[in-house]
PDB file of C-alpha atoms in Angstrom:
ATOM      1  CA  UNK X   2      -1.812   8.644 -11.015  1.00 53.00           C
ATOM      2  CA  UNK X   3      -0.458  10.471  -7.052  1.00 60.00           C
ATOM      3  CA  UNK X   4      -2.418   8.722  -4.885  1.00 73.00           C
ATOM      4  CA  UNK X   5      -2.884  10.026  -1.641  1.00 83.00           C
ATOM      5  CA  UNK X   6      -0.575   8.764   1.382  1.00 89.00           C
ATOM      6  CA  UNK X   7      -2.493   6.977   4.057  1.00 94.00           C
ATOM      7  CA  UNK X   8      -2.078   7.734   7.446  1.00 95.00           C
ATOM      8  CA  UNK X   9      -1.294   5.217   9.550  1.00 95.00           C
ATOM      9  CA  UNK X  10      -5.350   4.928  11.529  1.00 96.00           C
ATOM     10  CA  UNK X  11      -6.202   5.064   7.570  1.00 96.00           C
ATOM     11  CA  UNK X  12      -3.803   2.451   6.548  1.00 96.00           C
ATOM     12  CA  UNK X  13      -4.795   0.217   9.629  1.00 96.00           C
ATOM     13  CA  UNK X  14      -8.220   0.120   8.298  1.00 97.00           C
ATOM     14  CA  UNK X  15      -7.370  -0.467   4.653  1.00 97.00           C
ATOM     15  CA  UNK X  16      -5.875  -3.083   5.768  1.00 97.00           C
ATOM     16  CA  UNK X  17      -8.914  -4.608   7.694  1.00 97.00           C
ATOM     17  CA  UNK X  18     -10.720  -4.102   4.732  1.00 98.00           C
ATOM     18  CA  UNK X  19      -8.693  -5.486   1.745  1.00 98.00           C
ATOM     19  CA  UNK X  20      -8.001  -8.592   3.800  1.00 96.00           C
ATOM     20  CA  UNK X  21     -11.891  -9.349   4.199  1.00 95.00           C
ATOM     21  CA  UNK X  22     -13.111  -7.361   1.140  1.00 95.00           C
ATOM     22  CA  UNK X  23     -15.901  -7.214   0.042  1.00 97.00           C
ATOM     23  CA  UNK X  24     -17.450  -6.821   3.551  1.00 97.00           C
ATOM     24  CA  UNK X  25     -20.381  -5.370   4.972  1.00 97.00           C
ATOM     25  CA  UNK X  26     -19.817  -2.242   7.242  1.00 96.00           C
ATOM     26  CA  UNK X  27     -21.551  -3.480  10.145  1.00 96.00           C
ATOM     27  CA  UNK X  28     -18.352  -5.978  10.122  1.00 97.00           C
ATOM     28  CA  UNK X  29     -16.293  -3.459   9.824  1.00 97.00           C
ATOM     29  CA  UNK X  30     -17.423  -1.650  12.434  1.00 97.00           C
ATOM     30  CA  UNK X  31     -17.747  -4.966  14.929  1.00 97.00           C
ATOM     31  CA  UNK X  32     -14.236  -5.314  13.588  1.00 97.00           C
ATOM     32  CA  UNK X  33     -12.274  -1.976  14.324  1.00 97.00           C
ATOM     33  CA  UNK X  34     -14.520  -1.771  17.851  1.00 97.00           C
ATOM     34  CA  UNK X  35     -12.776  -5.203  18.896  1.00 96.00           C
ATOM     35  CA  UNK X  36      -9.514  -4.093  17.055  1.00 96.00           C
ATOM     36  CA  UNK X  37      -8.912  -0.493  17.702  1.00 96.00           C
ATOM     37  CA  UNK X  38     -11.957   0.308  20.457  1.00 97.00           C
ATOM     38  CA  UNK X  39     -13.380   1.937  17.399  1.00 97.00           C
ATOM     39  CA  UNK X  40     -17.100   3.796  18.073  1.00 97.00           C
ATOM     40  CA  UNK X  41     -19.574   3.318  14.780  1.00 97.00           C
ATOM     41  CA  UNK X  42     -19.089   6.594  14.162  1.00 97.00           C
ATOM     42  CA  UNK X  43     -15.345   6.757  14.049  1.00 97.00           C
ATOM     43  CA  UNK X  44     -15.699   4.048  11.386  1.00 97.00           C
ATOM     44  CA  UNK X  45     -17.589   5.423   9.336  1.00 97.00           C
ATOM     45  CA  UNK X  46     -15.580   8.974   9.746  1.00 97.00           C
ATOM     46  CA  UNK X  47     -12.484   7.284   8.773  1.00 97.00           C
ATOM     47  CA  UNK X  48     -14.442   4.766   6.083  1.00 97.00           C
ATOM     48  CA  UNK X  49     -15.274   8.535   4.720  1.00 97.00           C
ATOM     49  CA  UNK X  50     -12.253   9.618   4.635  1.00 96.00           C
ATOM     50  CA  UNK X  51     -10.887   6.312   2.537  1.00 96.00           C
ATOM     51  CA  UNK X  52     -13.540   7.034  -0.258  1.00 96.00           C
ATOM     52  CA  UNK X  53     -12.871  10.331  -0.554  1.00 95.00           C
ATOM     53  CA  UNK X  54      -9.130   9.418  -1.190  1.00 94.00           C
ATOM     54  CA  UNK X  55     -10.665   7.369  -3.841  1.00 93.00           C
ATOM     55  CA  UNK X  56      -9.318   3.893  -2.604  1.00 95.00           C
ATOM     56  CA  UNK X  57     -12.837   1.957  -1.324  1.00 97.00           C
ATOM     57  CA  UNK X  58     -16.330   2.461  -2.273  1.00 97.00           C
ATOM     58  CA  UNK X  59     -19.255   1.303   0.211  1.00 96.00           C
ATOM     59  CA  UNK X  60     -22.852   0.817  -1.502  1.00 96.00           C
ATOM     60  CA  UNK X  61     -25.698   0.082  -0.101  1.00 95.00           C
ATOM     61  CA  UNK X  62     -23.422  -0.828   2.540  1.00 94.00           C
ATOM     62  CA  UNK X  63     -21.013  -3.029   1.095  1.00 97.00           C
ATOM     63  CA  UNK X  64     -17.600  -2.211   0.874  1.00 98.00           C
ATOM     64  CA  UNK X  65     -15.508  -2.571  -1.619  1.00 97.00           C
ATOM     65  CA  UNK X  66     -11.785  -1.618  -3.029  1.00 97.00           C
ATOM     66  CA  UNK X  67     -11.254   0.027  -6.169  1.00 96.00           C
ATOM     67  CA  UNK X  68      -7.804   0.576  -5.587  1.00 95.00           C
ATOM     68  CA  UNK X  69      -5.970  -2.889  -4.790  1.00 96.00           C
ATOM     69  CA  UNK X  70      -3.374  -2.913  -2.326  1.00 96.00           C
ATOM     70  CA  UNK X  71      -0.284  -4.362  -4.283  1.00 96.00           C
ATOM     71  CA  UNK X  72      -1.466  -0.602  -6.822  1.00 95.00           C
ATOM     72  CA  UNK X  73      -1.688   1.290  -3.577  1.00 95.00           C
ATOM     73  CA  UNK X  74       2.075  -0.165  -2.292  1.00 94.00           C
ATOM     74  CA  UNK X  75       3.388   0.578  -5.395  1.00 93.00           C
ATOM     75  CA  UNK X  76       2.522   4.300  -6.205  1.00 92.00           C
ATOM     76  CA  UNK X  77       3.669   4.689  -3.013  1.00 92.00           C
ATOM     77  CA  UNK X  78       6.524   3.117  -3.274  1.00 92.00           C
ATOM     78  CA  UNK X  79       7.407   4.955  -6.258  1.00 91.00           C
ATOM     79  CA  UNK X  80       6.654   7.961  -4.819  1.00 91.00           C
ATOM     80  CA  UNK X  81       9.259   7.441  -1.910  1.00 91.00           C
ATOM     81  CA  UNK X  82      11.835   6.984  -4.805  1.00 92.00           C
ATOM     82  CA  UNK X  83      10.504   9.787  -6.516  1.00 93.00           C
ATOM     83  CA  UNK X  84      11.022  12.226  -4.362  1.00 92.00           C
ATOM     84  CA  UNK X  85      13.678  11.080  -2.192  1.00 92.00           C
ATOM     85  CA  UNK X  86      16.389   9.880  -4.567  1.00 93.00           C
ATOM     86  CA  UNK X  87      14.711  11.626  -7.933  1.00 94.00           C
ATOM     87  CA  UNK X  88      13.571   8.824  -9.313  1.00 91.00           C
ATOM     88  CA  UNK X  89      16.803   7.008  -9.371  1.00 91.00           C
ATOM     89  CA  UNK X  90      16.291   3.503  -8.844  1.00 87.00           C
ATOM     90  CA  UNK X  91      20.122   3.070  -8.781  1.00 88.00           C
ATOM     91  CA  UNK X  92      20.463   5.280  -5.803  1.00 91.00           C
ATOM     92  CA  UNK X  93      17.780   4.002  -4.147  1.00 90.00           C
ATOM     93  CA  UNK X  94      19.530   0.209  -4.805  1.00 88.00           C
ATOM     94  CA  UNK X  95      22.689   1.864  -3.290  1.00 88.00           C
ATOM     95  CA  UNK X  96      21.354   3.574  -0.048  1.00 90.00           C
ATOM     96  CA  UNK X  97      19.374   0.616   0.338  1.00 85.00           C
ATOM     97  CA  UNK X  98      21.992  -1.574   0.613  1.00 87.00           C
ATOM     98  CA  UNK X  99      25.032   0.570   1.614  1.00 87.00           C
ATOM     99  CA  UNK X 100      25.340  -1.573   5.339  1.00 87.00           C
ATOM    100  CA  UNK X 101      24.500  -5.070   4.031  1.00 87.00           C
ATOM    101  CA  UNK X 102      25.817  -7.484   2.204  1.00 88.00           C
ATOM    102  CA  UNK X 103      23.196  -8.832  -0.803  1.00 88.00           C
ATOM    103  CA  UNK X 104      22.842 -13.117  -0.747  1.00 91.00           C
ATOM    104  CA  UNK X 105      23.324 -14.865  -3.798  1.00 93.00           C
ATOM    105  CA  UNK X 106      19.806 -15.135  -3.602  1.00 94.00           C
ATOM    106  CA  UNK X 107      19.034 -11.585  -3.466  1.00 90.00           C
ATOM    107  CA  UNK X 108      21.346 -10.257  -6.558  1.00 89.00           C
ATOM    108  CA  UNK X 109      19.937 -13.387  -8.767  1.00 93.00           C
ATOM    109  CA  UNK X 110      16.396 -12.087  -7.915  1.00 93.00           C
ATOM    110  CA  UNK X 111      17.385  -8.724  -8.995  1.00 90.00           C
ATOM    111  CA  UNK X 112      19.723  -9.842 -12.186  1.00 90.00           C
ATOM    112  CA  UNK X 113      16.186 -11.529 -12.957  1.00 91.00           C
ATOM    113  CA  UNK X 114      14.111  -8.227 -12.726  1.00 89.00           C
ATOM    114  CA  UNK X 115      16.433  -6.329 -14.513  1.00 89.00           C
ATOM    115  CA  UNK X 116      16.185  -9.046 -17.122  1.00 89.00           C
ATOM    116  CA  UNK X 117      12.883  -8.584 -17.759  1.00 89.00           C
ATOM    117  CA  UNK X 118      12.349  -5.032 -17.486  1.00 86.00           C
ATOM    118  CA  UNK X 119      14.926  -4.220 -19.086  1.00 84.00           C
ATOM    119  CA  UNK X 120      13.745  -1.641 -22.098  1.00 80.00           C
ATOM    120  CA  UNK X 121      14.957  -3.310 -25.860  1.00 69.00           C
ATOM    121  CA  UNK X 122      18.043  -1.419 -27.443  1.00 60.00           C
TER     122      UNK X 122
END
């Protein structure tokens, strides 16, 4: 499933909701006024965008996530690797480590990760 990428403003709003959900829409308006100086109408417009993208729902003034923060970021990471590196994880890691060495701990963590996710032969 490919989710739409969120704009910077949408992601800022999403982070607030993920951090405090479930939350009331009035609480969200208060936080957005304080943090972004948004008017109530701006907050509701941005929330409607997130709802149309299938990230959150607002039922009777209670906002909850349909997609977790982790799921969103995992999906966006996969899209990035696919679009930028042709879906090749080795090419991504090569580019990521091109100008820096891995610490022993990072190398061990990657080895463990590879072993946990290796396909059975």
